[in-house]
Amino acid sequence: MSDQSLENYRTLHGLPELAGVADLAGAAGPGLEVQECVDRLKCFHYALHRIWQTLLTRIACEPIYELKMGYSYHAYLAAEHITLLRDRVAELRHPPLGLDKVPHENLEGFFDEIRNAPDRERMLAGLYRVALPALRESMRAYREETNPLADAPGLRVLRVVLPEVEAMITWGEKACAALENSGSGEGEDHTEWLEELGGWLAASGGLAGTEKEDSPPSPRYSTDEFRYDSKPQRDERFPDPYNMGVHAEEFLYDESFESRDKIFMMFYKRIREIDVPEMMASILYEMVTESGDEEAGGRPWGFYRDMTRQLWDEARHAMMGEVGFARAGIDWPSKVMINFTWSKGLNEQLTPRERHAVLWFIEQGLMSKTGKRYEWEVGADSGDEFAQLVQDFDWADEVLHARIGRDWYVKNFETVAAAADYGSACWDKVVSDWEQWKKEGLTEHRNWWPDLYREVCRHRGEEPDPRVLAYDRSYAETRADLQRIAASG
Ligand SMILES: [Fe+2]
Ligand SMILES: [Fe+2]
């Protein structure tokens, strides 16, 4: 069709053409063939899968809280993108879709180098300054080259994915710059290695394999086998991570205390949820690497997608607690001792399957009278709109988690009771040695509640109530109490 014919073409009444998805000239032009689209989408899929996996490896062992939360969010975004790309490939081709196949060995080498990066600065730079920008450029090229009418569903996927990839890059760039300015790293120059990463990409014909291939550089970090470290680490704002000296639930369920004071125990319970992403990341990473693809006994992608969503929800719950303290003017690092004993115990002592069982076992208890409804009621009764709002969403999220648990855990058992028995038995296996930690000088299990409460009162301009100030119940007393520590959802 000539340009002249297009110019002469008229819709009825001058109505917008082609349902608004494209203009005539764009739609009339050439575009990528279906196979080319599929090939590129599979490269995007592979890249996001590796990014997702790399982020999972850092959620537990990265000490800095803000990075832990950022990685949790981006792992979730990547899992959503992976899902969209899988679905689009499945629309274009019959199975087997070959989504588990590595598109190019040098692209694998590229991501192996980033995954094996020896420190946070290099991992961040590799992921956010090289891998994600390369993905963005390949997606932009796809967007320019594909036919906007014929491949409208493919473009719609990119309209969702691309802005989120761009937002990830923006966050990563800010994170790299903040760390550089803080002088927290070694201050080493990584330019040479970052150039090598570019070399790996060039050796695979670009991220989407659309260019001429160079020869690959020599591996720098990926010669050694990758060792996943699931031991949770925390930064300096968590000075007493073995502290189990304040029994939050006992205070919360005590009818003689006031809701307006209880909300601070709830903010503590929320921020303490940092341990759930630390634990869930280990399930997701280890289940992938242990069992491989679905045919080899792995789990279907839906499992990873749902569990990554839950991981992100738990990270959000932690941040809701952080905001609760921040808006009350409370410096939480000096007032609240947030422990990591739960994620540490599970990651070190249980298999991924057993950890999942414990997670479900704890969460199914949250729907009871003393669970999420009660916490929401406390929020509503406190007169604090934020506490009410946070608990409202926390409860709603928990309903989703219960569904995820039914779909991916309970279904593997004959009965719900059998699923609960197994979860309980796994939980019983975890040893949390209160006295031992004390003996080793890891903690004094100090009761930090009076300090926090005094600070709350100072901001309110009130005298502390001696009875509230005297609250002194720890998790030490019984094994049952120790187990309840994680019942924070
Ligand atoms: Fe939660
Ligand atoms: Fe949850």
Coordinates of C-alpha atoms and ligand atoms in Angstrom, one line a residue:
M1 CA 0.0 0.0 0.0
S2 CA 1.4 3.4 -0.9
D3 CA 1.5 6.4 1.4
Q4 CA -1.0 8.0 -0.9
S5 CA -3.5 5.3 -0.5
L6 CA -3.2 5.5 3.3
E7 CA -3.8 9.3 3.1
N8 CA -6.9 8.8 1.0
Y9 CA -8.3 6.2 3.3
R10 CA -11.3 7.4 5.4
T11 CA -13.2 5.9 8.3
L12 CA -16.9 6.4 8.6
H13 CA -17.7 9.8 10.1
G14 CA -14.0 10.3 10.7
L15 CA -14.2 8.0 13.6
P16 CA -10.9 6.9 15.2
E17 CA -9.3 4.1 13.2
L18 CA -8.3 0.6 14.3
A19 CA -9.9 0.7 17.7
G20 CA -7.3 3.2 18.8
V21 CA -4.5 0.6 19.1
A22 CA -2.5 2.0 16.2
D23 CA -2.6 4.5 13.4
L24 CA -2.9 3.3 9.9
A25 CA 0.7 3.9 8.9
G26 CA 2.0 2.0 11.8
A27 CA -0.4 -0.9 11.3
A28 CA 0.3 -1.0 7.6
G29 CA 4.0 -1.3 8.1
P30 CA 6.0 -4.5 8.4
G31 CA 6.7 -6.0 11.8
L32 CA 8.3 -9.0 13.6
E33 CA 7.1 -12.4 12.7
V34 CA 5.5 -14.6 15.3
Q35 CA 8.6 -16.8 15.7
E36 CA 10.8 -13.7 16.1
C37 CA 8.4 -12.3 18.8
V38 CA 8.4 -15.7 20.6
D39 CA 12.2 -15.8 20.5
R40 CA 12.6 -12.4 22.0
L41 CA 9.9 -12.8 24.6
K42 CA 11.6 -16.0 25.7
C43 CA 14.8 -14.0 26.2
F44 CA 13.0 -11.4 28.3
H45 CA 11.5 -14.3 30.2
Y46 CA 14.9 -15.9 30.8
A47 CA 16.4 -12.5 31.9
L48 CA 13.6 -11.8 34.4
H49 CA 13.8 -15.3 35.7
R50 CA 17.5 -14.9 36.4
I51 CA 16.9 -11.4 37.9
W52 CA 14.1 -12.9 40.1
Q53 CA 16.4 -15.7 41.3
T54 CA 19.4 -13.4 42.0
L55 CA 17.2 -11.1 44.1
L56 CA 15.9 -14.1 46.1
T57 CA 19.5 -15.1 46.9
R58 CA 20.1 -11.8 48.6
I59 CA 17.0 -11.2 50.7
A60 CA 18.2 -13.2 53.7
C61 CA 21.9 -12.5 53.7
E62 CA 21.7 -8.8 52.8
P63 CA 21.9 -7.0 56.2
I64 CA 20.6 -3.6 55.0
Y65 CA 16.9 -3.4 55.7
E66 CA 16.0 -1.0 52.8
L67 CA 17.8 -3.2 50.3
K68 CA 16.1 -6.3 51.7
M69 CA 12.7 -4.6 51.1
G70 CA 13.7 -3.3 47.7
Y71 CA 14.8 -6.8 46.6
S72 CA 11.5 -8.3 48.0
Y73 CA 9.5 -5.8 45.9
H74 CA 11.6 -6.3 42.7
A75 CA 11.4 -10.1 43.1
Y76 CA 7.7 -9.7 43.1
L77 CA 7.6 -7.5 40.1
A78 CA 9.9 -9.8 38.2
A79 CA 7.6 -12.8 39.1
E80 CA 4.6 -10.9 37.8
H81 CA 6.5 -10.1 34.5
I82 CA 7.5 -13.7 34.1
T83 CA 3.9 -14.7 34.4
L84 CA 2.8 -12.3 31.8
L85 CA 5.5 -13.3 29.4
R86 CA 4.8 -17.0 29.9
D87 CA 1.1 -16.4 29.2
R88 CA 1.9 -14.5 26.0
V89 CA 4.3 -17.1 24.7
A90 CA 1.6 -19.7 25.4
E91 CA -0.8 -17.7 23.3
L92 CA 1.6 -17.7 20.4
R93 CA 2.8 -21.3 20.4
H94 CA 1.7 -24.8 21.3
P95 CA 3.5 -26.7 24.1
P96 CA 6.2 -27.6 24.8
L97 CA 7.0 -23.9 25.0
G98 CA 10.7 -24.5 26.0
L99 CA 10.5 -21.7 28.6
D100 CA 13.1 -23.5 30.8
K101 CA 15.6 -23.6 28.0
V102 CA 18.5 -21.2 28.2
P103 CA 18.4 -19.0 25.1
H104 CA 22.1 -18.6 24.8
E105 CA 25.0 -20.0 26.8
N106 CA 26.7 -16.6 27.0
L107 CA 23.5 -15.0 28.3
E108 CA 23.7 -17.7 31.0
G109 CA 27.3 -16.7 31.6
F110 CA 26.3 -13.1 31.9
F111 CA 23.7 -13.8 34.6
D112 CA 26.0 -16.3 36.4
E113 CA 28.6 -13.5 36.7
I114 CA 26.0 -11.2 38.4
R115 CA 24.6 -13.9 40.6
N116 CA 28.2 -14.7 41.8
A117 CA 29.2 -11.1 42.3
P118 CA 31.2 -11.1 45.6
D119 CA 29.6 -8.1 47.2
R120 CA 26.5 -6.0 47.3
E121 CA 28.0 -3.1 45.3
R122 CA 28.9 -5.3 42.4
M123 CA 25.7 -7.2 42.5
L124 CA 23.7 -4.0 42.5
A125 CA 25.7 -2.5 39.7
G126 CA 25.5 -5.6 37.6
L127 CA 21.8 -6.0 38.0
Y128 CA 20.7 -2.4 38.0
R129 CA 23.3 -0.7 35.8
V130 CA 23.8 -3.4 33.2
A131 CA 21.2 -6.2 33.2
L132 CA 18.0 -4.3 33.7
P133 CA 19.0 -1.4 31.3
A134 CA 19.8 -4.0 28.7
L135 CA 16.4 -5.6 29.2
R136 CA 14.8 -2.2 28.9
E137 CA 16.6 -1.4 25.6
S138 CA 15.6 -4.8 24.2
M139 CA 12.0 -4.3 25.2
R140 CA 12.0 -0.8 23.7
A141 CA 13.4 -2.2 20.4
Y142 CA 10.7 -4.9 20.4
R143 CA 8.1 -2.2 21.0
E144 CA 9.4 -0.2 18.0
E145 CA 9.7 -3.1 15.7
T146 CA 6.6 -5.2 16.2
N147 CA 3.4 -4.5 14.4
P148 CA 1.1 -2.6 16.7
L149 CA -2.1 -4.1 15.3
A150 CA -1.0 -7.7 14.7
D151 CA 0.9 -7.9 18.0
A152 CA -1.4 -5.7 20.1
P153 CA -1.6 -8.3 22.9
G154 CA 2.2 -8.5 23.0
L155 CA 2.5 -4.7 23.2
R156 CA 0.0 -4.6 26.0
V157 CA 2.2 -6.9 28.0
L158 CA 5.2 -4.5 27.5
R159 CA 3.0 -1.6 28.5
V160 CA 2.7 -3.2 31.9
V161 CA 6.3 -4.5 32.2
L162 CA 8.4 -1.7 30.7
P163 CA 7.4 1.1 33.2
E164 CA 8.0 -1.3 36.1
V165 CA 11.4 -2.2 34.7
E166 CA 12.2 1.5 34.4
A167 CA 11.1 2.0 38.0
M168 CA 13.4 -0.8 39.1
I169 CA 16.3 0.8 37.3
T170 CA 15.6 4.2 38.9
W171 CA 15.5 2.6 42.4
G172 CA 18.7 0.7 41.7
E173 CA 20.5 3.7 40.4
K174 CA 19.5 5.7 43.5
A175 CA 20.6 2.8 45.7
C176 CA 24.0 2.5 44.0
A177 CA 24.5 6.3 44.3
A178 CA 23.5 6.3 48.0
L179 CA 25.9 3.6 48.8
E180 CA 28.7 5.3 46.9
N181 CA 28.1 8.6 48.7
S182 CA 27.9 6.9 52.1
G183 CA 31.4 5.4 51.6
S184 CA 30.0 2.2 53.0
G185 CA 31.5 -0.1 50.4
E186 CA 35.1 -0.8 49.7
G187 CA 35.2 2.1 47.2
E188 CA 36.7 -0.3 44.6
D189 CA 36.5 0.5 40.9
H190 CA 34.2 -2.1 39.2
T191 CA 34.5 -0.6 35.7
E192 CA 36.5 -3.4 34.2
W193 CA 34.0 -6.1 35.4
L194 CA 31.0 -4.0 34.3
E195 CA 32.7 -3.8 30.8
E196 CA 33.1 -7.6 30.9
L197 CA 29.4 -7.9 31.6
G198 CA 28.8 -5.9 28.4
G199 CA 31.1 -8.4 26.7
W200 CA 29.0 -11.3 27.8
L201 CA 25.9 -9.6 26.4
A202 CA 27.7 -8.9 23.1
A203 CA 28.7 -12.5 23.0
S204 CA 25.1 -13.6 23.2
G205 CA 24.0 -11.2 20.4
G206 CA 22.5 -8.8 22.9
L207 CA 20.0 -9.6 25.6
A208 CA 17.4 -10.7 23.0
G209 CA 19.9 -12.3 20.6
T210 CA 19.2 -9.9 17.8
E211 CA 22.7 -8.7 17.1
K212 CA 26.0 -10.2 15.8
E213 CA 27.8 -12.3 18.4
D214 CA 31.2 -11.5 19.7
S215 CA 33.4 -14.0 21.5
P216 CA 32.8 -14.0 25.3
P217 CA 35.2 -12.7 28.0
S218 CA 36.8 -15.1 30.5
P219 CA 34.6 -15.7 33.5
R220 CA 35.7 -13.7 36.5
Y221 CA 33.4 -14.8 39.3
S222 CA 31.3 -17.6 37.8
T223 CA 34.2 -20.1 37.7
D224 CA 33.3 -21.0 41.3
E225 CA 30.1 -22.7 42.0
F226 CA 27.5 -20.4 43.5
R227 CA 26.9 -20.9 47.2
Y228 CA 23.6 -19.7 48.5
D229 CA 23.7 -18.2 51.9
S230 CA 20.3 -18.4 53.7
K231 CA 21.5 -17.2 57.1
P232 CA 19.6 -14.0 57.8
Q233 CA 21.7 -10.9 58.4
R234 CA 20.6 -7.5 59.8
D235 CA 22.2 -4.0 59.8
E236 CA 23.2 -2.0 62.8
R237 CA 19.7 -0.8 63.5
F238 CA 19.0 -4.4 64.8
P239 CA 21.5 -4.4 67.7
D240 CA 19.9 -7.3 69.6
P241 CA 18.6 -9.8 67.1
Y242 CA 18.3 -12.7 69.5
N243 CA 16.2 -10.7 72.0
M244 CA 13.0 -12.5 72.8
G245 CA 12.4 -10.4 75.9
V246 CA 9.0 -8.8 75.1
H247 CA 6.0 -11.0 74.7
A248 CA 3.9 -9.0 72.2
E249 CA 0.8 -11.2 72.0
E250 CA 0.3 -11.5 75.7
F251 CA 0.1 -7.7 76.0
L252 CA -2.1 -7.5 72.9
Y253 CA -4.6 -10.0 74.2
D254 CA -4.7 -8.6 77.7
E255 CA -8.1 -6.9 78.0
S256 CA -6.9 -4.6 80.8
F257 CA -4.6 -2.7 78.5
E258 CA -5.8 0.1 76.2
S259 CA -5.9 -0.2 72.4
R260 CA -4.0 3.1 72.0
D261 CA -1.0 1.5 73.7
K262 CA -1.5 -1.9 72.1
I263 CA -1.0 -0.4 68.6
F264 CA 2.7 0.0 69.4
M265 CA 3.0 -3.7 70.1
M266 CA 1.3 -4.3 66.8
F267 CA 3.7 -2.0 64.9
Y268 CA 6.4 -4.1 66.5
K269 CA 4.7 -7.3 65.3
R270 CA 4.5 -5.8 61.8
I271 CA 8.1 -4.7 61.5
R272 CA 9.2 -8.0 62.9
E273 CA 7.8 -9.6 59.8
I274 CA 11.1 -8.8 58.0
D275 CA 11.8 -12.4 59.0
V276 CA 9.1 -13.8 56.7
P277 CA 10.7 -12.7 53.4
E278 CA 14.0 -13.9 54.7
M279 CA 12.5 -17.3 55.2
M280 CA 10.3 -17.4 52.1
A281 CA 13.1 -16.4 49.8
S282 CA 15.0 -19.5 51.0
I283 CA 12.0 -21.7 50.1
L284 CA 11.7 -20.2 46.7
Y285 CA 15.4 -20.3 45.9
E286 CA 16.1 -23.8 47.2
M287 CA 13.0 -25.4 45.7
V288 CA 14.0 -24.0 42.3
T289 CA 17.6 -25.2 42.5
E290 CA 16.8 -28.5 44.1
S291 CA 14.0 -29.8 41.9
G292 CA 14.6 -28.0 38.6
D293 CA 11.8 -27.8 36.2
E294 CA 8.3 -29.2 36.5
E295 CA 8.9 -32.4 34.6
A296 CA 11.9 -33.1 36.9
G297 CA 9.6 -32.9 40.0
G298 CA 9.7 -29.1 40.5
R299 CA 6.7 -27.0 41.3
P300 CA 4.5 -25.3 38.6
W301 CA 5.3 -21.7 38.0
G302 CA 2.1 -20.6 39.8
F303 CA 3.6 -21.8 43.0
Y304 CA 6.6 -19.5 42.7
R305 CA 4.4 -16.6 41.5
D306 CA 2.0 -16.9 44.4
M307 CA 4.7 -17.4 47.0
T308 CA 6.7 -14.4 45.7
R309 CA 3.5 -12.3 46.0
Q310 CA 3.2 -13.4 49.6
L311 CA 6.9 -12.7 50.2
W312 CA 6.3 -9.1 49.0
D313 CA 3.1 -8.8 51.2
E314 CA 5.1 -9.7 54.3
A315 CA 7.8 -7.2 53.4
R316 CA 5.0 -4.6 53.1
H317 CA 3.7 -5.5 56.5
A318 CA 7.2 -4.9 57.9
M319 CA 7.3 -1.5 56.3
M320 CA 3.8 -0.7 57.6
G321 CA 5.2 -1.2 61.1
E322 CA 8.2 1.0 60.2
V323 CA 5.8 3.8 59.1
G324 CA 3.7 3.3 62.2
F325 CA 6.8 4.1 64.4
A326 CA 8.1 6.8 62.1
R327 CA 4.8 8.8 62.1
A328 CA 4.6 8.6 65.9
G329 CA 8.1 10.1 66.0
I330 CA 9.7 7.0 67.5
D331 CA 13.2 6.1 66.7
W332 CA 12.6 2.3 66.4
P333 CA 16.2 1.1 66.2
S334 CA 17.0 2.4 69.6
K335 CA 13.6 1.5 71.2
V336 CA 12.5 -1.8 69.7
M337 CA 14.6 -4.9 69.6
I338 CA 13.6 -6.8 66.4
N339 CA 14.8 -10.4 66.4
F340 CA 15.7 -12.8 63.5
T341 CA 15.5 -16.0 65.5
W342 CA 12.5 -17.4 63.6
S343 CA 13.9 -17.1 60.0
K344 CA 17.3 -18.1 61.3
G345 CA 16.0 -21.2 63.0
L346 CA 13.9 -22.3 60.0
N347 CA 16.5 -21.5 57.3
E348 CA 19.2 -23.4 59.2
Q349 CA 17.2 -26.3 60.6
L350 CA 14.5 -27.2 58.1
T351 CA 14.2 -28.3 54.5
P352 CA 12.3 -25.9 52.1
R353 CA 9.3 -28.2 52.3
E354 CA 9.3 -28.2 56.1
R355 CA 9.6 -24.4 56.2
H356 CA 6.6 -24.1 54.0
A357 CA 4.7 -26.4 56.3
V358 CA 5.6 -24.2 59.3
L359 CA 4.6 -21.1 57.4
W360 CA 1.2 -22.5 56.6
F361 CA 0.7 -23.9 60.1
I362 CA 1.3 -20.5 61.7
E363 CA -0.7 -18.6 59.1
Q364 CA -3.8 -20.8 59.4
G365 CA -3.9 -19.9 63.1
L366 CA -4.2 -16.2 62.2
M367 CA -7.8 -16.5 61.1
S368 CA -8.9 -17.4 64.6
K369 CA -10.5 -15.1 67.2
T370 CA -7.1 -13.9 68.4
G371 CA -5.8 -13.4 64.9
K372 CA -6.2 -10.8 62.2
R373 CA -9.7 -9.8 63.1
Y374 CA -8.7 -9.0 66.7
E375 CA -5.7 -6.9 65.5
W376 CA -8.0 -4.9 63.2
E377 CA -10.4 -4.4 66.1
V378 CA -7.6 -3.1 68.3
G379 CA -6.6 -0.7 65.4
A380 CA -10.2 0.5 65.0
D381 CA -10.7 0.9 68.8
S382 CA -7.4 2.8 69.2
G383 CA -8.6 6.0 67.5
D384 CA -5.5 5.8 65.4
E385 CA -6.6 5.8 61.7
F386 CA -3.3 4.6 60.4
A387 CA -3.2 1.6 62.8
Q388 CA -6.8 0.7 61.7
L389 CA -5.9 1.0 58.0
V390 CA -2.8 -1.1 58.3
Q391 CA -4.6 -3.9 60.1
D392 CA -7.4 -3.8 57.6
F393 CA -5.0 -4.5 54.7
D394 CA -3.0 -6.9 56.8
W395 CA -6.1 -8.9 57.4
A396 CA -7.1 -8.8 53.7
D397 CA -3.6 -9.9 52.7
E398 CA -3.9 -12.8 55.1
V399 CA -7.0 -14.0 53.4
L400 CA -5.0 -14.2 50.2
H401 CA -2.2 -16.1 52.0
A402 CA -4.7 -18.6 53.3
R403 CA -5.8 -19.2 49.7
I404 CA -2.2 -19.6 48.6
G405 CA -1.7 -22.1 51.5
R406 CA -4.7 -24.1 50.4
D407 CA -3.6 -24.2 46.8
W408 CA 0.1 -25.0 47.3
Y409 CA 0.4 -26.7 50.6
V410 CA -2.8 -28.3 51.9
K411 CA -3.6 -29.9 48.5
N412 CA -0.6 -32.2 48.9
F413 CA -2.3 -33.8 51.9
E414 CA -5.3 -36.1 52.2
T415 CA -6.9 -33.9 54.9
V416 CA -6.5 -30.5 56.4
A417 CA -5.8 -32.2 59.7
A418 CA -2.9 -34.1 58.2
A419 CA -1.5 -30.9 56.7
A420 CA -1.7 -29.3 60.2
D421 CA -0.1 -32.3 61.9
Y422 CA 2.9 -32.2 59.5
G423 CA 3.2 -28.4 60.0
S424 CA 3.1 -28.7 63.7
A425 CA 5.7 -31.5 63.7
C426 CA 8.0 -29.5 61.6
W427 CA 7.6 -26.5 63.9
D428 CA 8.5 -28.7 66.9
K429 CA 11.7 -29.7 65.2
V430 CA 13.0 -26.1 65.4
V431 CA 15.2 -25.5 68.4
S432 CA 15.2 -22.0 69.7
D433 CA 17.6 -22.1 72.7
W434 CA 16.7 -19.1 74.8
E435 CA 19.1 -19.9 77.6
Q436 CA 22.0 -20.9 75.3
W437 CA 21.9 -17.6 73.5
K438 CA 22.1 -15.9 76.9
K439 CA 25.0 -18.0 78.0
E440 CA 26.8 -17.3 74.8
G441 CA 26.4 -13.6 75.4
L442 CA 24.3 -13.2 72.2
T443 CA 21.6 -11.4 74.1
E444 CA 20.3 -10.4 77.6
H445 CA 16.7 -10.7 76.4
R446 CA 16.3 -7.2 77.8
N447 CA 12.7 -6.0 78.3
W448 CA 12.7 -3.0 76.0
W449 CA 8.9 -2.3 76.3
P450 CA 9.2 0.3 79.1
D451 CA 11.6 2.4 77.0
L452 CA 9.3 2.3 74.1
Y453 CA 6.2 3.1 76.1
R454 CA 8.0 6.0 77.9
E455 CA 8.9 7.4 74.4
V456 CA 5.2 7.0 73.3
C457 CA 4.1 8.9 76.3
R458 CA 6.7 11.6 75.9
H459 CA 5.4 12.3 72.4
R460 CA 1.8 12.4 73.7
G461 CA 2.8 14.7 76.5
E462 CA 1.4 12.3 79.1
E463 CA 2.8 10.7 82.2
P464 CA 3.3 6.9 81.7
D465 CA 0.8 4.6 83.4
P466 CA 2.8 2.6 86.0
R467 CA 0.8 -0.6 85.2
V468 CA 1.6 -0.4 81.5
L469 CA 5.2 0.5 82.3
A470 CA 5.5 -2.5 84.5
Y471 CA 4.6 -5.0 81.8
D472 CA 7.3 -7.6 81.8
R473 CA 6.5 -10.9 80.1
S474 CA 9.0 -12.5 77.8
Y475 CA 8.8 -15.4 75.4
A476 CA 11.1 -17.4 77.6
E477 CA 8.7 -19.1 79.9
T478 CA 7.3 -21.9 77.8
R479 CA 8.0 -23.8 74.6
A480 CA 4.5 -22.9 73.5
D481 CA 5.3 -19.2 73.9
L482 CA 8.5 -19.5 72.0
Q483 CA 6.5 -21.0 69.2
R484 CA 4.1 -18.2 69.2
I485 CA 6.7 -15.6 68.5
A486 CA 6.3 -16.1 64.8
A487 CA 2.5 -15.9 64.9
S488 CA 2.7 -12.4 63.5
G489 CA 1.7 -13.5 60.0
Ligands
FE1 FE 2.1 -10.6 57.4
FE2 FE 0.9 -13.7 55.8

